[in-house]
JSON list of C-alpha atoms in Angstrom, two decimals:
[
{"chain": "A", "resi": 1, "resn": "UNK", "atom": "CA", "xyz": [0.00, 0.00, 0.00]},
{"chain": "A", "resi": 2, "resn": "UNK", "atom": "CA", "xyz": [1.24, 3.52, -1.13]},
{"chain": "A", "resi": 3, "resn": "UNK", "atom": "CA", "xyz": [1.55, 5.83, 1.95]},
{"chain": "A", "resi": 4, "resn": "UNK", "atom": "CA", "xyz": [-0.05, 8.69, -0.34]},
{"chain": "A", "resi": 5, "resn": "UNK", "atom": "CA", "xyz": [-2.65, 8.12, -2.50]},
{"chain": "A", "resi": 6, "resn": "UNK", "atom": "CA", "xyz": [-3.45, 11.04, -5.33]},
{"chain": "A", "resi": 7, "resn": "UNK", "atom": "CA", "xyz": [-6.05, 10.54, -8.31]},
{"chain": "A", "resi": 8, "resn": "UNK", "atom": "CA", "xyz": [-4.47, 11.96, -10.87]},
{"chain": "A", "resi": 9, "resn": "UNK", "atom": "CA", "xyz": [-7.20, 12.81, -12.58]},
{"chain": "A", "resi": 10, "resn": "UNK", "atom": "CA", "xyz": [-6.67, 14.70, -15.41]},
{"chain": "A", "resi": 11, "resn": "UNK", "atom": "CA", "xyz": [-9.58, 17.11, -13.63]},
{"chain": "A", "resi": 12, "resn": "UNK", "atom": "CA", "xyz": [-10.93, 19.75, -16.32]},
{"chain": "A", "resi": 13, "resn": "UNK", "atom": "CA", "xyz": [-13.61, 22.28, -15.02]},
{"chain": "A", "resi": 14, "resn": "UNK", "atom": "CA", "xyz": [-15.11, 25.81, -16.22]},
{"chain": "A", "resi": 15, "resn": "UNK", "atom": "CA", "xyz": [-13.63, 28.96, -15.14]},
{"chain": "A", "resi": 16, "resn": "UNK", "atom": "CA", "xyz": [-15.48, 29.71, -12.19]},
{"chain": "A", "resi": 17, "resn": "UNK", "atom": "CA", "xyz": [-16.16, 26.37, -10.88]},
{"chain": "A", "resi": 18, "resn": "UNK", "atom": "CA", "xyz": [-15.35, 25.32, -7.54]},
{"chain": "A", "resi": 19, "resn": "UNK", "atom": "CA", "xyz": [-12.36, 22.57, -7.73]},
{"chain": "A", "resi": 20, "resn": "UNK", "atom": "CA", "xyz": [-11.90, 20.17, -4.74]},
{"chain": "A", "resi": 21, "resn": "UNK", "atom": "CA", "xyz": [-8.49, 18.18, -4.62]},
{"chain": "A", "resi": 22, "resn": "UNK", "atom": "CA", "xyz": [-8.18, 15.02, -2.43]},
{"chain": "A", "resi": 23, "resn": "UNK", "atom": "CA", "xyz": [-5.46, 12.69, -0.64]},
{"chain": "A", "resi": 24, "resn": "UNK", "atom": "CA", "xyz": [-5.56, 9.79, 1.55]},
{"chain": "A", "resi": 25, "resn": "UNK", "atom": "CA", "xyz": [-2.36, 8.09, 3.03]},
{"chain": "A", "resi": 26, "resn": "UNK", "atom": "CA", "xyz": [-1.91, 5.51, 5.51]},
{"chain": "A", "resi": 27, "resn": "UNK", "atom": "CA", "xyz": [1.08, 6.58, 7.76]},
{"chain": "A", "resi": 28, "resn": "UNK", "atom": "CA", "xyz": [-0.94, 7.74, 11.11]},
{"chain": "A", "resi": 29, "resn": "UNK", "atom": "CA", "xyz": [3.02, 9.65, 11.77]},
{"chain": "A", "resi": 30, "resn": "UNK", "atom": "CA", "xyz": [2.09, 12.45, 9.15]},
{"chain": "A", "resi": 31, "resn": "UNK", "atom": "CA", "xyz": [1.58, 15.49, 10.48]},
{"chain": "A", "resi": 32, "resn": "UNK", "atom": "CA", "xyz": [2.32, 17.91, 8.08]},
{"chain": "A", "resi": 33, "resn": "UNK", "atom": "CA", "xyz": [0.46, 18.14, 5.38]},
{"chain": "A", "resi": 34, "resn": "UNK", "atom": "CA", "xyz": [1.09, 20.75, 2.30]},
{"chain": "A", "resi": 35, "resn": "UNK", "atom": "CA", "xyz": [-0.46, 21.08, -1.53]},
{"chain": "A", "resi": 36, "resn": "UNK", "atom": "CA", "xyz": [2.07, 21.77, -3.61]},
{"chain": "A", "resi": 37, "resn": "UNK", "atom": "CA", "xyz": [1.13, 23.16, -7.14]},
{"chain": "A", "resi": 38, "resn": "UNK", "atom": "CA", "xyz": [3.43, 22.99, -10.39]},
{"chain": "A", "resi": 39, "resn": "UNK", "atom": "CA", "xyz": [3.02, 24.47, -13.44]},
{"chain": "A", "resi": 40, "resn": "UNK", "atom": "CA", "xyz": [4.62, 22.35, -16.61]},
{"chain": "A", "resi": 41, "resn": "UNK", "atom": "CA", "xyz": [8.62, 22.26, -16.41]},
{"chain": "A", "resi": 42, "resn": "UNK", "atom": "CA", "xyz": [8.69, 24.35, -13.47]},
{"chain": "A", "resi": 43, "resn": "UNK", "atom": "CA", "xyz": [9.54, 23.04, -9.93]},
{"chain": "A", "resi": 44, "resn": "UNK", "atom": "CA", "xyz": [6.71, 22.32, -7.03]},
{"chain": "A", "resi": 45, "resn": "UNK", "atom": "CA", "xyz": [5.63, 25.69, -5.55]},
{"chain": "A", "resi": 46, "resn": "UNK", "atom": "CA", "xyz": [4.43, 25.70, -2.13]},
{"chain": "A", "resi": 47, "resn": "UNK", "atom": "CA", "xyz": [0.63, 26.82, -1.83]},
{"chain": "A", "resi": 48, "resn": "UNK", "atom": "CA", "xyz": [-0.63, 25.52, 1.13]},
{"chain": "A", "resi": 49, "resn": "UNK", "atom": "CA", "xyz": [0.73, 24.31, 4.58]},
{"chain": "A", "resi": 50, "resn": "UNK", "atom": "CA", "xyz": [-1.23, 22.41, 7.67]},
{"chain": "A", "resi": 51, "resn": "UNK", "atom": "CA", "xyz": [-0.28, 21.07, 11.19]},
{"chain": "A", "resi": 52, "resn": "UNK", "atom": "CA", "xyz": [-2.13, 18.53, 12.41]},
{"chain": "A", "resi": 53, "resn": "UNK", "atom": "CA", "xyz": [-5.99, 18.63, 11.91]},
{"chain": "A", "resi": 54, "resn": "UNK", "atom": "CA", "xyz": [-8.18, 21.54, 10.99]},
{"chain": "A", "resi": 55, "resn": "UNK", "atom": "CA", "xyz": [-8.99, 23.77, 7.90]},
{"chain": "A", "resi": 56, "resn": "UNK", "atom": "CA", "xyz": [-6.62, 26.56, 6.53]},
{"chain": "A", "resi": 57, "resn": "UNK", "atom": "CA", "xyz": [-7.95, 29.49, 4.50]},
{"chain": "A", "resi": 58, "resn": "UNK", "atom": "CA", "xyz": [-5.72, 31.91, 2.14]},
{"chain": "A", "resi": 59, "resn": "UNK", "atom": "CA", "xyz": [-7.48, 33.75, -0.62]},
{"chain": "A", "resi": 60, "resn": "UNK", "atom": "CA", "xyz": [-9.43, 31.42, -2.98]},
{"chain": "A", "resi": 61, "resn": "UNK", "atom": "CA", "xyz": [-7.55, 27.98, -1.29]},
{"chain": "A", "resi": 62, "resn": "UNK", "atom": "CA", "xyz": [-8.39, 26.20, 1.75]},
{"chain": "A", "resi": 63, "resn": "UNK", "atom": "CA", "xyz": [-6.95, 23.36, 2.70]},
{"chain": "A", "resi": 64, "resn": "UNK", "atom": "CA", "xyz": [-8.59, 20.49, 5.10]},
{"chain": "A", "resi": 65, "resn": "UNK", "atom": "CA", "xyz": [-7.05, 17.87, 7.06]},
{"chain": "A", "resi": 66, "resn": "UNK", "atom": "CA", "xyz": [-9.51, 15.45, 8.93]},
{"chain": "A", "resi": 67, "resn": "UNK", "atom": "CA", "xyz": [-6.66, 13.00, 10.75]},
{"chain": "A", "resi": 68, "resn": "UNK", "atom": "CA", "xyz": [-9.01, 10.21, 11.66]},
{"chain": "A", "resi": 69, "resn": "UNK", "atom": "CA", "xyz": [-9.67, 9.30, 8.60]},
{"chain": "A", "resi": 70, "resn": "UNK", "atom": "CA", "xyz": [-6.41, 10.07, 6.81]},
{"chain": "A", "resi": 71, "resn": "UNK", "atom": "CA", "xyz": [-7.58, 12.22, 4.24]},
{"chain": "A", "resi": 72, "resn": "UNK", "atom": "CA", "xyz": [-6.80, 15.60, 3.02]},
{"chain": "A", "resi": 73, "resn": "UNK", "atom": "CA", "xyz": [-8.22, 18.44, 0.44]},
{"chain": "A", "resi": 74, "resn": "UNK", "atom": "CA", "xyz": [-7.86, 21.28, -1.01]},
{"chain": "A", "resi": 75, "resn": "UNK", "atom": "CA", "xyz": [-10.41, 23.33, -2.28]},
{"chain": "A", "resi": 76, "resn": "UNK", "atom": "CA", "xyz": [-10.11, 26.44, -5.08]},
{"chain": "A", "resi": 77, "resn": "UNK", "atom": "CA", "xyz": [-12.73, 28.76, -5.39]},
{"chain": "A", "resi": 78, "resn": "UNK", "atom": "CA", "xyz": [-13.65, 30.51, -8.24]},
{"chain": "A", "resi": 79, "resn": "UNK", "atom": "CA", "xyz": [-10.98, 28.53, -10.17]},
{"chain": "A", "resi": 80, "resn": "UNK", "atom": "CA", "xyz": [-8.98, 30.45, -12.95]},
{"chain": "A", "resi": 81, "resn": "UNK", "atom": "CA", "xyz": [-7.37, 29.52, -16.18]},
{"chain": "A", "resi": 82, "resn": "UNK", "atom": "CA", "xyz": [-4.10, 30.78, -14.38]},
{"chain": "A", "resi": 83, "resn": "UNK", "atom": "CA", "xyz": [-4.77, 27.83, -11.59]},
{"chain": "A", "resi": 84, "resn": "UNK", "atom": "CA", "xyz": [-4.25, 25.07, -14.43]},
{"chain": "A", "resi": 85, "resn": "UNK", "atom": "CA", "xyz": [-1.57, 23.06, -13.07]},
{"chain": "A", "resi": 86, "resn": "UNK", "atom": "CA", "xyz": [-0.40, 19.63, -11.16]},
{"chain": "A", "resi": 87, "resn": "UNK", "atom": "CA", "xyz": [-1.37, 19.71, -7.46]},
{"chain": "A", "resi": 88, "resn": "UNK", "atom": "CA", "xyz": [0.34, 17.55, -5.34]},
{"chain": "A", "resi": 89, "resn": "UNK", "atom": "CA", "xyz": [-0.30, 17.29, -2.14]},
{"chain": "A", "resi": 90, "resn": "UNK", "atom": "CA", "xyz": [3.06, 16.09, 0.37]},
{"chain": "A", "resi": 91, "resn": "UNK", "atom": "CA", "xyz": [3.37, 15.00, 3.85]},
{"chain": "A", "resi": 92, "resn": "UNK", "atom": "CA", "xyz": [6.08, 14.86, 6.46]},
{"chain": "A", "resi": 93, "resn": "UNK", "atom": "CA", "xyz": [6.61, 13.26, 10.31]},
{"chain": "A", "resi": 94, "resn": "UNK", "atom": "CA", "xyz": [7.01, 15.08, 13.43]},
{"chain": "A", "resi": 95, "resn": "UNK", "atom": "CA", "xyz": [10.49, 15.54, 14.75]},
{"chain": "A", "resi": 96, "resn": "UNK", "atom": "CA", "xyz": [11.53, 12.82, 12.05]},
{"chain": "A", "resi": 97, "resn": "UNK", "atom": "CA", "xyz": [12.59, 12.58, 8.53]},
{"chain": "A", "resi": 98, "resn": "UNK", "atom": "CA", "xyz": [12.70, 15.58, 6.93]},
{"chain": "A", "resi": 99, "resn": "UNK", "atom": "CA", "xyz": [12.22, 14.28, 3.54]},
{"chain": "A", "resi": 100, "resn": "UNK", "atom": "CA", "xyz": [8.57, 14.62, 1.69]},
{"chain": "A", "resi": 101, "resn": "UNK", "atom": "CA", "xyz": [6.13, 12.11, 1.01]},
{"chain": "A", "resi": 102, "resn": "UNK", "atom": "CA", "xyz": [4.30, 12.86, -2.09]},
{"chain": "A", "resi": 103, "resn": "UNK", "atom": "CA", "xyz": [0.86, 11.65, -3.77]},
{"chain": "A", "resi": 104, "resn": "UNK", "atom": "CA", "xyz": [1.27, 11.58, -7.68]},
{"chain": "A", "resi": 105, "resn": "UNK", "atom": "CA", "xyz": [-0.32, 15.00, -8.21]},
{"chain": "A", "resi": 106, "resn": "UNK", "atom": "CA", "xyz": [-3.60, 15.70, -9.66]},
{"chain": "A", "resi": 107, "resn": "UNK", "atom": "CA", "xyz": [-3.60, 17.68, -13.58]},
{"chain": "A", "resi": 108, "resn": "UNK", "atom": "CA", "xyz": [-6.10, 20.24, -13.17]},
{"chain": "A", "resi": 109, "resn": "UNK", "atom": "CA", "xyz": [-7.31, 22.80, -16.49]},
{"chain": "A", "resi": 110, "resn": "UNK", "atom": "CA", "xyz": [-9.54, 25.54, -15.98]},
{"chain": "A", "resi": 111, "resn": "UNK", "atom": "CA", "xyz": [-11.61, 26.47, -19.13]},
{"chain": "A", "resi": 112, "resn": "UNK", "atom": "CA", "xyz": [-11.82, 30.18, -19.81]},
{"chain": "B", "resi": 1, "resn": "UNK", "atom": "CA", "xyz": [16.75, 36.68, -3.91]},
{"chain": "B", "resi": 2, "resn": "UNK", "atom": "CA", "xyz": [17.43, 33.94, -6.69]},
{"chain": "B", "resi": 3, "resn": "UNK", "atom": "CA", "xyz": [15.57, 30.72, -6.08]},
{"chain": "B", "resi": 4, "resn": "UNK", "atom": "CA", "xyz": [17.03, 26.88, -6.22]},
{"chain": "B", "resi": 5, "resn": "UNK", "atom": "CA", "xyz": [18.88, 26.72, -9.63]},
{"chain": "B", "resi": 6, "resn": "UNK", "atom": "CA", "xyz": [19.79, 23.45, -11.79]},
{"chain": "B", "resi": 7, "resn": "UNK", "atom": "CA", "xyz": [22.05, 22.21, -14.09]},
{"chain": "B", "resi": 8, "resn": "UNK", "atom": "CA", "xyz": [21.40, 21.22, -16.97]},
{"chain": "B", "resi": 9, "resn": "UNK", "atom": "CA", "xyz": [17.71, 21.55, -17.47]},
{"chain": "B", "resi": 10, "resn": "UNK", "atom": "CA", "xyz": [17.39, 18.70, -19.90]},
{"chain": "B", "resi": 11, "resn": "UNK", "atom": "CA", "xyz": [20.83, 15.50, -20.74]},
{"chain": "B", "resi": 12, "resn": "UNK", "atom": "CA", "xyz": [20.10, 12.76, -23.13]},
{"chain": "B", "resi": 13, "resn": "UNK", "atom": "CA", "xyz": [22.54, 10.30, -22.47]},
{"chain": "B", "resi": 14, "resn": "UNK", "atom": "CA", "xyz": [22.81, 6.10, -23.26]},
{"chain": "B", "resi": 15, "resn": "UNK", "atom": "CA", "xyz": [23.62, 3.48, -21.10]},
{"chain": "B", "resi": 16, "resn": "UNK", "atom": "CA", "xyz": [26.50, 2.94, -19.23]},
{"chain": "B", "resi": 17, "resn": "UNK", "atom": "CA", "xyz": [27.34, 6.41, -19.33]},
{"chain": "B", "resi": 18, "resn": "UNK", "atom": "CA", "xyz": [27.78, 9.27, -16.82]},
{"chain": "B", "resi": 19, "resn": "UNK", "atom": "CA", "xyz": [26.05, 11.95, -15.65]},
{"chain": "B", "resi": 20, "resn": "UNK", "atom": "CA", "xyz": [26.33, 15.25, -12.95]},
{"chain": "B", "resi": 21, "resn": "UNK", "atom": "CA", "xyz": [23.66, 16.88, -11.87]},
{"chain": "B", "resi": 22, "resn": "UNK", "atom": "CA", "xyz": [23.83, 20.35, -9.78]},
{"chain": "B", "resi": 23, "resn": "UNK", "atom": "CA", "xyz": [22.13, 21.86, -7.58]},
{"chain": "B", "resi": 24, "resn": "UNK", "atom": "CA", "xyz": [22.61, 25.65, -6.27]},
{"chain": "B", "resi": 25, "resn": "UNK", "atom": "CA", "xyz": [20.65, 26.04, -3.00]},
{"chain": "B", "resi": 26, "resn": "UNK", "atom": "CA", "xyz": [19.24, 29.25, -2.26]},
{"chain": "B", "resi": 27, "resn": "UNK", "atom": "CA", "xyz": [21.74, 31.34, -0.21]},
{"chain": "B", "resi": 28, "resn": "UNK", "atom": "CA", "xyz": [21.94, 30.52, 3.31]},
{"chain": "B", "resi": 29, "resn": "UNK", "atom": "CA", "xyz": [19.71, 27.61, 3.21]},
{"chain": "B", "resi": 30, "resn": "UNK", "atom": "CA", "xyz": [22.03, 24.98, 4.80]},
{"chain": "B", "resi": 31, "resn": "UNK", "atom": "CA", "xyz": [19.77, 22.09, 4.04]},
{"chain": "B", "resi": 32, "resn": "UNK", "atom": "CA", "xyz": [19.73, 20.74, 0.78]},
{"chain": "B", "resi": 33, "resn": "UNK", "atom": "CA", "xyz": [17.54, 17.91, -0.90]},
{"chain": "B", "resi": 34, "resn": "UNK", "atom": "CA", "xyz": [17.16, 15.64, -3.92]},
{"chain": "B", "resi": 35, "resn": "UNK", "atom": "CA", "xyz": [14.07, 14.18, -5.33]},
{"chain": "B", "resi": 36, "resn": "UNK", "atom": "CA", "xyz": [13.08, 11.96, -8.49]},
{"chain": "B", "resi": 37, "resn": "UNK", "atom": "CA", "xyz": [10.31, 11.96, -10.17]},
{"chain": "B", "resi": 38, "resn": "UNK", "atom": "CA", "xyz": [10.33, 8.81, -12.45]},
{"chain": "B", "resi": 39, "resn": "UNK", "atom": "CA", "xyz": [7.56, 8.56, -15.59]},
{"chain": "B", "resi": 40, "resn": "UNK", "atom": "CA", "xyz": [4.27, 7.83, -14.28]},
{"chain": "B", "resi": 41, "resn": "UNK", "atom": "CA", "xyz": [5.12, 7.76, -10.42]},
{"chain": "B", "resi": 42, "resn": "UNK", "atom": "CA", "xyz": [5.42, 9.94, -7.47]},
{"chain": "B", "resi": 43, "resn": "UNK", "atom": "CA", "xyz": [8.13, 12.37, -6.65]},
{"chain": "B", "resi": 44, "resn": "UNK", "atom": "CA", "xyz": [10.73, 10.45, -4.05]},
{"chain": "B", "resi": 45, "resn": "UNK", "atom": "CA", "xyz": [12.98, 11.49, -1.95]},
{"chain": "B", "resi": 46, "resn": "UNK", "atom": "CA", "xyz": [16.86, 10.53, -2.00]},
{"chain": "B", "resi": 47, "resn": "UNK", "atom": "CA", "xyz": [18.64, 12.22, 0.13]},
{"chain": "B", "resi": 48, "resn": "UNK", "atom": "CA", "xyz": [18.99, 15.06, 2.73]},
{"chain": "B", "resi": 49, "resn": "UNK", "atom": "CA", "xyz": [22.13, 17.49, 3.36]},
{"chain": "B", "resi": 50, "resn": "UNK", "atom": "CA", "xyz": [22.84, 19.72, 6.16]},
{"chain": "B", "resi": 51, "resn": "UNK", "atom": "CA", "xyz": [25.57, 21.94, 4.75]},
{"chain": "B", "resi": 52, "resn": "UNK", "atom": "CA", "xyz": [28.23, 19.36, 3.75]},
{"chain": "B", "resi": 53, "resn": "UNK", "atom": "CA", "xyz": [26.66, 16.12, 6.14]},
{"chain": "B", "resi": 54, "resn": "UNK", "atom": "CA", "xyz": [24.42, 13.68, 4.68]},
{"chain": "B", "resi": 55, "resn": "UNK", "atom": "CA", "xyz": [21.83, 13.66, 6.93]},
{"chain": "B", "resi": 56, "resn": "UNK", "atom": "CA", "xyz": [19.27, 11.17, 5.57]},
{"chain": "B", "resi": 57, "resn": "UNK", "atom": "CA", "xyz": [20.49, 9.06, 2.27]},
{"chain": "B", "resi": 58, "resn": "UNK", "atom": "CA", "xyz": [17.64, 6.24, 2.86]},
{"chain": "B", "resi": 59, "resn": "UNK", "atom": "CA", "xyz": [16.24, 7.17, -0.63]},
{"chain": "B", "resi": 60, "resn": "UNK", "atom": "CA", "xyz": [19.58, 6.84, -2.68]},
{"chain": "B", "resi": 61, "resn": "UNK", "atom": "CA", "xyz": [18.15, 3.69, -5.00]},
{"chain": "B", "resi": 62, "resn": "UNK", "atom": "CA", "xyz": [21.49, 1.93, -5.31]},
{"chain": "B", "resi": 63, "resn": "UNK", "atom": "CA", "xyz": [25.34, 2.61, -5.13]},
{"chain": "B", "resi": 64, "resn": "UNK", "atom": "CA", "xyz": [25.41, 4.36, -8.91]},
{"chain": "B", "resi": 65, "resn": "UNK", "atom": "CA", "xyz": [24.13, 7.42, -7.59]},
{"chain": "B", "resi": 66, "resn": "UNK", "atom": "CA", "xyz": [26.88, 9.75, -5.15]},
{"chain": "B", "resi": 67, "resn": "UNK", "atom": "CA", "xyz": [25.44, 12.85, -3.62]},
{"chain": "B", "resi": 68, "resn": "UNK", "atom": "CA", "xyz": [27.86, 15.45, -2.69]},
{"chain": "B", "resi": 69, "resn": "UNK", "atom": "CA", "xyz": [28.18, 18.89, -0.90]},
{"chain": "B", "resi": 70, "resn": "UNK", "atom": "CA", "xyz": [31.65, 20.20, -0.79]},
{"chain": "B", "resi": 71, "resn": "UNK", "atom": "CA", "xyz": [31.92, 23.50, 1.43]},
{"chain": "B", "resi": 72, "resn": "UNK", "atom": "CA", "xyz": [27.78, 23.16, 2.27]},
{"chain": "B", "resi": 73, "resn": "UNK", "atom": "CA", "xyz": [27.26, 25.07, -0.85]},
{"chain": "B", "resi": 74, "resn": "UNK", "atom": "CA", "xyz": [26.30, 23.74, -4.30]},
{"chain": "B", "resi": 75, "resn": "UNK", "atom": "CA", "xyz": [25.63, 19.77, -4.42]},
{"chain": "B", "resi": 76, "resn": "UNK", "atom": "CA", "xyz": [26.02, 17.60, -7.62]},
{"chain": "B", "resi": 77, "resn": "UNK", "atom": "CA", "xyz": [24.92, 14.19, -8.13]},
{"chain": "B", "resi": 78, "resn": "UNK", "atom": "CA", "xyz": [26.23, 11.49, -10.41]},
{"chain": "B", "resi": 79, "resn": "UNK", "atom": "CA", "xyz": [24.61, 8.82, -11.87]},
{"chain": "B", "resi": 80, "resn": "UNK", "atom": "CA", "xyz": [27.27, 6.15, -12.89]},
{"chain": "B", "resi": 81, "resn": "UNK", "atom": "CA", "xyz": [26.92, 3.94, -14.74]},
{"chain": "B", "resi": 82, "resn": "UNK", "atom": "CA", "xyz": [23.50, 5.59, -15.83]},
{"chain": "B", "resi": 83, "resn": "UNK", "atom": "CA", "xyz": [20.67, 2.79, -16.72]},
{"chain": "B", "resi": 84, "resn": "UNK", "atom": "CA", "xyz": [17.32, 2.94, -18.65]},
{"chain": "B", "resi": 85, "resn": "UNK", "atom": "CA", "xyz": [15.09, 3.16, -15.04]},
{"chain": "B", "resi": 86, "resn": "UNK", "atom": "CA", "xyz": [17.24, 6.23, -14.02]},
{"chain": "B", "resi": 87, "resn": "UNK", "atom": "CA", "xyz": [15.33, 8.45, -16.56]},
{"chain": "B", "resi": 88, "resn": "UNK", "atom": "CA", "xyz": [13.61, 10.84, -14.81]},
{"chain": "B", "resi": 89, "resn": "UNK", "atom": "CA", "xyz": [13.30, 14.22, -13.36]},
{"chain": "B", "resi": 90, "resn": "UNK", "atom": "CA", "xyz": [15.55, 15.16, -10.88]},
{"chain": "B", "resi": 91, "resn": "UNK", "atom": "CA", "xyz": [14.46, 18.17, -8.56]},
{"chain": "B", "resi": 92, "resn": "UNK", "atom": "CA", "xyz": [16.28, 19.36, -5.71]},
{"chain": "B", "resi": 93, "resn": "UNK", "atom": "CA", "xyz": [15.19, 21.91, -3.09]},
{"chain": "B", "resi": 94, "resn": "UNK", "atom": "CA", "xyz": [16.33, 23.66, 0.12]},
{"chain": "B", "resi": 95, "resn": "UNK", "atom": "CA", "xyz": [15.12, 25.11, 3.32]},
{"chain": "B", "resi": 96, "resn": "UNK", "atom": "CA", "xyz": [16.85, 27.47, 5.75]},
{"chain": "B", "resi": 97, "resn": "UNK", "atom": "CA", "xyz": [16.30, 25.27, 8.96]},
{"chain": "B", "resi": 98, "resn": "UNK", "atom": "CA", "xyz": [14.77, 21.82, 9.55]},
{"chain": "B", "resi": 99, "resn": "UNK", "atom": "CA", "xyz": [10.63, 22.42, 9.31]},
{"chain": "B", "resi": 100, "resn": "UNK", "atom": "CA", "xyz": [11.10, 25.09, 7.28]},
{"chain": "B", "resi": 101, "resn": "UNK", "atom": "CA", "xyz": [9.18, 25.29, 3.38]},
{"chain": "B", "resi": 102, "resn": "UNK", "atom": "CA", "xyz": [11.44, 23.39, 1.23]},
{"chain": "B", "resi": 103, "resn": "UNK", "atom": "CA", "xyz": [11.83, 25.57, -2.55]},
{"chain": "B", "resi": 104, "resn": "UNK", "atom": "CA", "xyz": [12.09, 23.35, -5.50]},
{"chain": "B", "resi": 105, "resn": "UNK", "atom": "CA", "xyz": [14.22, 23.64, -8.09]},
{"chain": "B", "resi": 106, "resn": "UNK", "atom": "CA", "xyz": [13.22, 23.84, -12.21]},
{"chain": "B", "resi": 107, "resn": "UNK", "atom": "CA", "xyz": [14.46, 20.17, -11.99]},
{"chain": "B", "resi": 108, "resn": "UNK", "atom": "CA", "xyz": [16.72, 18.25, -14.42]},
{"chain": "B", "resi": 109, "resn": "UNK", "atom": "CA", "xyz": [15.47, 15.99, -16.94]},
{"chain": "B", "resi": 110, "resn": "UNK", "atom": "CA", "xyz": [17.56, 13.03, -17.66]},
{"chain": "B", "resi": 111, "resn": "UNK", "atom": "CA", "xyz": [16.90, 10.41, -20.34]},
{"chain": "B", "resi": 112, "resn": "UNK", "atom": "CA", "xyz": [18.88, 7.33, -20.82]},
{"chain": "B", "resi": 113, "resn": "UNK", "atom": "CA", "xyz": [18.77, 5.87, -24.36]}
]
């Protein structure tokens, strides 16, 4: 079993439309949790970052974390052309590892 | 300030061959990773500086691949000898302290023929 599981989709909405992004992982040690977004041939850019449980607001993004059931989103209201990208949502230990755990990323394209 | 920069962007190279990768951290960031994204799958982690110390090398695939960081600036890696299932992108990134957001690199793609 993956410790991050993404559907990569490809996702394709109307400008407009309200997007909702979704991971799942299995390692009950995460608890960090960030979206990452990259545009094509660019690195990952962070967008969003969470600690523990809870919801996170910033502008059109808010991100959710709901630890007892190991699954994370992030939402994008009033999505714009300009958000068409790869989300990819990461994850990271307490006090451990430093390194990343990444889903697959998601290939989202907003239609003007 | 200038953000995590790579070198080369793209290296088409066959079999059995060499390769160097490099990394320039943004300044004063004294940790330092390297990820791989391989066709079709997740980006992974390989390994971890802080400044010129390996700190975490659990996701180094096999003993082609060295990872350095002479002087706890600039890091290369080298893939030798390269092999078909090392294509991939290679991104690295850096943070300032340990916790801290970790800024990717444009990432280096690297095809073995």
């Amino acid at each position: 079993q993956k410790e991050v599981e993404q559907d990569p989709g490809p996702l394709s909405v109307p400008e407009g439309a309200i997007v909702s992004l979704n991971c799942t992982y299995s390692n009950s040690a995460f608890q960090y949790f960030m979206w990452y977004r990259q545009y094509s041939r660019k690195g990952p850019e962070l967008l969003m970052y969470t600690y523990s449980s809870g919801n996170k607001e910033d502008g059109r993004f808010t991100a959710q974390v709901d630890k007892s059931s190991k699954y994370i989103s992030l939402f994008i209201r009033d999505s714009q052309p300009s958000d068409s990208a790869t989300y990819l949502c990461a994850m990271l230990t307490q006090g451990g590892s430093e390194k990343l755990v990444f889903g697959k990323g998601t290939k989202l394209t907003v239609n003007p | 300030e200038a953000g995590v920069t790579q070198f080369p962007s793209h290296s088409v190279i066959e079999k059995g061959q060499t390769v160097t990768l490099r990394c320039d951290p943004i300044s004063g960031h004294d940790n330092l990773y390297w990820y791989r994204r391989v066709m079709g799958k997740e980006i992974k982690f390989l390994l971890h500086f802080v400044k010129e110390s390996k700190q975490d090398e659990s996701g180094m695939p096999n003993n082609r691949f060295l990872a350095e960081r002479t002087g706890g600036t600039y890091s290369t890696l080298k893939v030798q000898p390269a092999e078909l299932e090392d294509s991939g992108v290679y991104f690295c990134a850096s943070s300032r302290d340990r916790g801290e957001t970790q800024y990717f690199g444009p990432g280096t793609r690297l095809l073995v023929l």
